[in-house]
Tab-separated table of N, CA and C in Angstrom:
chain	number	residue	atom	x	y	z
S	302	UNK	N	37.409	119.722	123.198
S	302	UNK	CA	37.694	121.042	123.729
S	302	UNK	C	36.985	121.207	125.064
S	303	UNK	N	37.931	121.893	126.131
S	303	UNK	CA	37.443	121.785	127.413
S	303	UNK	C	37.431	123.529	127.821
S	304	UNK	N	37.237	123.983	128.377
S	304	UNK	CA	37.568	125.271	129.647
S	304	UNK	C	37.167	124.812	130.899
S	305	UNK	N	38.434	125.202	131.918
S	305	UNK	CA	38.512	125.176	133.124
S	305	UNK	C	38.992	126.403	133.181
S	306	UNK	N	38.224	126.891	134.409
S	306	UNK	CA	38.886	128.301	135.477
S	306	UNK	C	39.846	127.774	136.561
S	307	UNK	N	40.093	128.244	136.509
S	307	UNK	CA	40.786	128.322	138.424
S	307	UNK	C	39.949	129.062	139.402
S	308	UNK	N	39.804	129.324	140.194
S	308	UNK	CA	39.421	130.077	141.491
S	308	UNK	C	39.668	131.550	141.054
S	309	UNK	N	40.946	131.566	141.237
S	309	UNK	CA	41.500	132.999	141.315
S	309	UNK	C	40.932	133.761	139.720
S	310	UNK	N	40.986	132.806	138.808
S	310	UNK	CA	40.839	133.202	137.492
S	310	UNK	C	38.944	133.928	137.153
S	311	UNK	N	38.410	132.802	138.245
S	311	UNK	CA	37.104	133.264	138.347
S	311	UNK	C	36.509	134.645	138.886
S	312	UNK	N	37.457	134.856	139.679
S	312	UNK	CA	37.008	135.898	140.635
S	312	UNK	C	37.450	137.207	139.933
S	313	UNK	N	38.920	136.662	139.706
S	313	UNK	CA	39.265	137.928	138.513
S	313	UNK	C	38.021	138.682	137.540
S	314	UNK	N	37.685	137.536	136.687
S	314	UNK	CA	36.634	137.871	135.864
S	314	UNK	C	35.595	138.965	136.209
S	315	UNK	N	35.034	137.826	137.372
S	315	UNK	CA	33.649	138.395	138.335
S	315	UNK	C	33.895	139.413	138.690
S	316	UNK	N	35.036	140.232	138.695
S	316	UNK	CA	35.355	141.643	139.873
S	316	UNK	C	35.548	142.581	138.703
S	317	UNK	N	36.259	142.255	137.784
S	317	UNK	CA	36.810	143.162	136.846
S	317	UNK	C	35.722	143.709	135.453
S	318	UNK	N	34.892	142.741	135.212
S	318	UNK	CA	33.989	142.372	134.476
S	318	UNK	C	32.332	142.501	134.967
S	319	UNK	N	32.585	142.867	136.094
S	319	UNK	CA	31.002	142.933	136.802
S	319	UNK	C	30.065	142.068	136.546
S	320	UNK	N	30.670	140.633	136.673
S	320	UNK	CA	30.128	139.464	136.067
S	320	UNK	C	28.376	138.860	136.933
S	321	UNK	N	27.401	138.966	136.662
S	321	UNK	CA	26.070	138.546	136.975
S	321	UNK	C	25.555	137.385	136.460
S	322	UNK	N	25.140	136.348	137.103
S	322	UNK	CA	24.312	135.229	136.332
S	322	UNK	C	23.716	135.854	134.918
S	323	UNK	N	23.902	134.648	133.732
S	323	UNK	CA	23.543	135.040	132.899
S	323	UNK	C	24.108	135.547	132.032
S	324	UNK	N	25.462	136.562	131.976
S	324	UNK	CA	26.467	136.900	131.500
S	324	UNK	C	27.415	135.487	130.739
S	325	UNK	N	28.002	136.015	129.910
S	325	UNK	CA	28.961	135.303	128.972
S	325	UNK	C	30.244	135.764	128.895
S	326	UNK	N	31.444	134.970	128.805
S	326	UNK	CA	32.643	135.140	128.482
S	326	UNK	C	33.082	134.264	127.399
S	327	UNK	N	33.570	135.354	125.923
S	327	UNK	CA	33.667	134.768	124.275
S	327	UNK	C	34.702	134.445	124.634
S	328	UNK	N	35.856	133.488	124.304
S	328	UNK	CA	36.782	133.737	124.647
S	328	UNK	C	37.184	133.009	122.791
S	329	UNK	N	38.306	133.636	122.211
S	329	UNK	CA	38.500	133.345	120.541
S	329	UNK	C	39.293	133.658	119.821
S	330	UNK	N	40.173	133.491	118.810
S	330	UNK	CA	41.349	133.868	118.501
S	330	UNK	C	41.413	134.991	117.922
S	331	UNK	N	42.920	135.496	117.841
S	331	UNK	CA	42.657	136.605	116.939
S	331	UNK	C	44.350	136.947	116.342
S	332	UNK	N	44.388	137.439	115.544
S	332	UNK	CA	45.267	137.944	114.608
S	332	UNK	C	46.332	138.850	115.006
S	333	UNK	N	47.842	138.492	115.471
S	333	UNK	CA	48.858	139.272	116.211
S	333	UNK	C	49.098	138.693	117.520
S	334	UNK	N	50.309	138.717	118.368
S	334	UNK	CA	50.436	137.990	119.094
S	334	UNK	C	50.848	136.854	119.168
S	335	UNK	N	51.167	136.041	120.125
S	335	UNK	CA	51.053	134.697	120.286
S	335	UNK	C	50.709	133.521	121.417
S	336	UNK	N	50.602	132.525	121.539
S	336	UNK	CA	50.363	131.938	122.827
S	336	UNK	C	50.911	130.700	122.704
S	337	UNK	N	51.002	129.640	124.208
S	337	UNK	CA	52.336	128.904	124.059
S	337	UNK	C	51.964	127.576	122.918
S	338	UNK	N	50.774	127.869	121.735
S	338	UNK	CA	51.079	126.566	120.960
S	338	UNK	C	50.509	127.518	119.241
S	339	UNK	N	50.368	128.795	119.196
S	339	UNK	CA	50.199	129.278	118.126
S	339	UNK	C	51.361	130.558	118.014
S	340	UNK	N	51.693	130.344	116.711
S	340	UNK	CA	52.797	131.854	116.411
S	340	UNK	C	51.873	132.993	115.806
S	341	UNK	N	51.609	134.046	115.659
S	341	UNK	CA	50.787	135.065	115.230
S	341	UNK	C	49.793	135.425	115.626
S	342	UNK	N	49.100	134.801	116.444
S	342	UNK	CA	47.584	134.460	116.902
S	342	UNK	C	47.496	134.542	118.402
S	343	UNK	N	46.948	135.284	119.052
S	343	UNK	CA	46.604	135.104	120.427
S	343	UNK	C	45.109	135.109	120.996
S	344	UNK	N	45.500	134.488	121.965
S	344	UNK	CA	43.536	134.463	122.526
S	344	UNK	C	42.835	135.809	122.974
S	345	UNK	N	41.985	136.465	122.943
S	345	UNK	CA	41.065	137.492	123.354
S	345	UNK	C	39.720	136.884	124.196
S	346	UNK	N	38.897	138.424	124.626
S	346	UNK	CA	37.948	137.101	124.956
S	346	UNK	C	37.056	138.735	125.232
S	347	UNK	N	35.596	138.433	125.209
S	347	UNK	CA	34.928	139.979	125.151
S	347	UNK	C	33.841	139.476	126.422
S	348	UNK	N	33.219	139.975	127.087
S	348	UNK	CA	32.186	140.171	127.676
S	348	UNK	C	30.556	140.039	126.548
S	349	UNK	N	29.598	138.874	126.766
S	349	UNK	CA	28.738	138.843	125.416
S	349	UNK	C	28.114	137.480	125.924
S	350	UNK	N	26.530	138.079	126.164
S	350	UNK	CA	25.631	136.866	126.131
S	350	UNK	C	25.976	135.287	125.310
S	351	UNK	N	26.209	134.143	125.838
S	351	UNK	CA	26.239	133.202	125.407
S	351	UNK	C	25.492	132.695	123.782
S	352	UNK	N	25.573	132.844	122.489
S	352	UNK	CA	24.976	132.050	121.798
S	352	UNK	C	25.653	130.604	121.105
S	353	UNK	N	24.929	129.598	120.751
S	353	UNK	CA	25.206	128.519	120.672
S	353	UNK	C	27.081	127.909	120.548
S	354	UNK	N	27.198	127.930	122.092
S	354	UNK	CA	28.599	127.471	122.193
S	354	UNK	C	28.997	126.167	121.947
S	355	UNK	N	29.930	126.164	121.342
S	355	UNK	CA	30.342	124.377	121.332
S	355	UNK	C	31.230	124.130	121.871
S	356	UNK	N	31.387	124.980	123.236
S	356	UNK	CA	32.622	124.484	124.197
S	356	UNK	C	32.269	125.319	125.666
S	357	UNK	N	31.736	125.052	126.550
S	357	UNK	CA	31.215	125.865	127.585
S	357	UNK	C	31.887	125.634	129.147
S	358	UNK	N	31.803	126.360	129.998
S	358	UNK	CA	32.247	125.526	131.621
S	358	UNK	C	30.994	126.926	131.939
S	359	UNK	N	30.082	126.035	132.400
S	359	UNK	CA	29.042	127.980	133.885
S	359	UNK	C	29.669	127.848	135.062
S	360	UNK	N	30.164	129.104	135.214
S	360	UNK	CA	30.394	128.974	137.262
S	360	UNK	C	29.531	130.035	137.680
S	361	UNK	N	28.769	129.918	138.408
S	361	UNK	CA	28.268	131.123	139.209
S	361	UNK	C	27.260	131.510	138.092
S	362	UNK	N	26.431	130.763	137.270
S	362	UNK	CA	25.854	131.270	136.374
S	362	UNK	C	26.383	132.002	135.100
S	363	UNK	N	27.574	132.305	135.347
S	363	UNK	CA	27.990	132.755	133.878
S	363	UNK	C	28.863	132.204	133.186
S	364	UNK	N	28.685	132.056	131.428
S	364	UNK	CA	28.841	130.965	130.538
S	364	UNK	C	30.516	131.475	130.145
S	365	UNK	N	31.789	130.758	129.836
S	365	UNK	CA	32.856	130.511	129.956
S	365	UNK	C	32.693	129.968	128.326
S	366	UNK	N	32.631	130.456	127.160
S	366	UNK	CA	32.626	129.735	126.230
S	366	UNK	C	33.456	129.976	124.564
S	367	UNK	N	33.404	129.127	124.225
S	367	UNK	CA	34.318	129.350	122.447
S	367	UNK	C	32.724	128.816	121.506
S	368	UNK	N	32.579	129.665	120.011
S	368	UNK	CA	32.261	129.284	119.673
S	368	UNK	C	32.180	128.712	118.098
S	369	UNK	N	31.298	128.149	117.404
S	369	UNK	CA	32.157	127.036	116.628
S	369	UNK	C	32.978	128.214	115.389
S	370	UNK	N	32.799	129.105	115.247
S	370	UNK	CA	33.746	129.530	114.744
S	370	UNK	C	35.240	130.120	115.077
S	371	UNK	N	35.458	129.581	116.158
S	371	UNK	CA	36.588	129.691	116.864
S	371	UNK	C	37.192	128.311	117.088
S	372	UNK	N	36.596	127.206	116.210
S	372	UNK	CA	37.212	125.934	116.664
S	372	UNK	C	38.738	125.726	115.951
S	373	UNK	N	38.896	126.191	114.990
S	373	UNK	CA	40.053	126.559	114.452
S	373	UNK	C	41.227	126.993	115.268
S	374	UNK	N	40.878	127.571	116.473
S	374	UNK	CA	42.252	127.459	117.245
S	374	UNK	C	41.867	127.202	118.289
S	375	UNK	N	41.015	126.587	118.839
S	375	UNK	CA	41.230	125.811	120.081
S	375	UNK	C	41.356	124.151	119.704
S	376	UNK	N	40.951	123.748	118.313
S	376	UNK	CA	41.234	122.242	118.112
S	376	UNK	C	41.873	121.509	118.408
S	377	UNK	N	42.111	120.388	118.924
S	377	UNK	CA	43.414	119.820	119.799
S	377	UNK	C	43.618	120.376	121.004
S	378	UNK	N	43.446	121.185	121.657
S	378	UNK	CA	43.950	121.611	122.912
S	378	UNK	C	42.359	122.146	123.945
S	379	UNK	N	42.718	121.579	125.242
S	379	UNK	CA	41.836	121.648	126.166
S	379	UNK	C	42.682	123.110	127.007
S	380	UNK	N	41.751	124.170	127.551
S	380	UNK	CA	42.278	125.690	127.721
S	380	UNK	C	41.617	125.659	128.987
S	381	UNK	N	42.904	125.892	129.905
S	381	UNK	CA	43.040	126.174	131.250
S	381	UNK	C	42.934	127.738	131.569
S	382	UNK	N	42.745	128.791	132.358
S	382	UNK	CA	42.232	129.855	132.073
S	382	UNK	C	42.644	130.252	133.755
S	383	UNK	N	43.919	130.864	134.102
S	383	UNK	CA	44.650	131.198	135.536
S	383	UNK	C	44.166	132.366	135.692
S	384	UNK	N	45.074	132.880	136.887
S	384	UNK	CA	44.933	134.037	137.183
S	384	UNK	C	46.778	134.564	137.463
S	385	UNK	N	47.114	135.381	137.075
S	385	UNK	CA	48.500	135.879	136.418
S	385	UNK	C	48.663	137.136	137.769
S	386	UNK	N	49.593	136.967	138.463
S	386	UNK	CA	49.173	137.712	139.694
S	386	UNK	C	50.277	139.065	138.886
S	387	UNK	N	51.215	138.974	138.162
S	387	UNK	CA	52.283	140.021	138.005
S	387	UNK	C	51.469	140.706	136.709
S	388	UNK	N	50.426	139.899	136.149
S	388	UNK	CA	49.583	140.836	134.923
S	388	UNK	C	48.543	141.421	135.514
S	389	UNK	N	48.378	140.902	136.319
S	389	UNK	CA	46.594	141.111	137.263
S	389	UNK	C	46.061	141.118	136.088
S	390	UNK	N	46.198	139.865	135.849
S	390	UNK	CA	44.955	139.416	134.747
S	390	UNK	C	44.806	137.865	133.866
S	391	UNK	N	44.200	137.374	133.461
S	391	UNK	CA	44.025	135.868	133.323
S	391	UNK	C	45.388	135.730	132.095
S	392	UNK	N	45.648	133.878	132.523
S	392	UNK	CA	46.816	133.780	131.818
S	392	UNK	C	46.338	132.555	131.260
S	393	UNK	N	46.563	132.374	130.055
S	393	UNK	CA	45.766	131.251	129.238
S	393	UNK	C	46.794	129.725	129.061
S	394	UNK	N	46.532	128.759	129.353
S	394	UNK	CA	47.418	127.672	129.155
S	394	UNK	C	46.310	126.604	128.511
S	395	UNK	N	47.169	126.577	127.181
S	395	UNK	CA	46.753	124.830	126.321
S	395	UNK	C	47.325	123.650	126.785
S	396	UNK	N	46.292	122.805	126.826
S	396	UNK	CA	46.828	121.813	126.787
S	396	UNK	C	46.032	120.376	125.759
S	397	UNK	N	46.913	120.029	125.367
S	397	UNK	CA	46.603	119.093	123.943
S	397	UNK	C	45.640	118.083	124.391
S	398	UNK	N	44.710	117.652	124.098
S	398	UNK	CA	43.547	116.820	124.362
S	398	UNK	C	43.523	115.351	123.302
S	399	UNK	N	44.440	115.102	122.673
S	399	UNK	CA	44.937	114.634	121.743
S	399	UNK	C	45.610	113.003	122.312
């Protein structure tokens, strides 16, 4: 399991989120919805100090992470993390690591 930002995806964050070194982004599944490799289930993601992640990327000091109880739906797939210019807001893409 990987996370990558994009640029644009970063800044999004940082602007919208009032993102400061030190800060955390959960990012983890949840119940309703869907995304392009789960039916019912879509990704969320909260603003929340980093604790023991088992999947991280820091930019700018702040932690980008899933944790292990979220391995259940990121398993198999490495999560790319855009910036969605017609949502003005991040657009999540899997990709299988497999």
């Amino acid at each position: 399991m990987k996370i990558e930002l994009t640029d644009k995806a970063t800044q999004w964050f940082e602007k919208e989120l009032d993102l400061v070194p030190g800060d955390g982004i959960h990012f983890y599944g949840k119940v309703y919805g869907k995304t392009m490799v789960h039916e019912g289930f879509s990704i969320a993601m909260r603003k929340e100090k980093p604790v023991d992640p088992v999947a991280d990327t820091v930019i700018d000091g702040v932690s980008y992470y899933i944790t292990d109880s979220d391995t259940w739906f990121f398993a198999r797939y490495d999560l790319l993390v855009d910036y969605d210019p017609d949502l003005d807001g991040p657009k999540y893409i899997f990709k299988s690591n497999e």
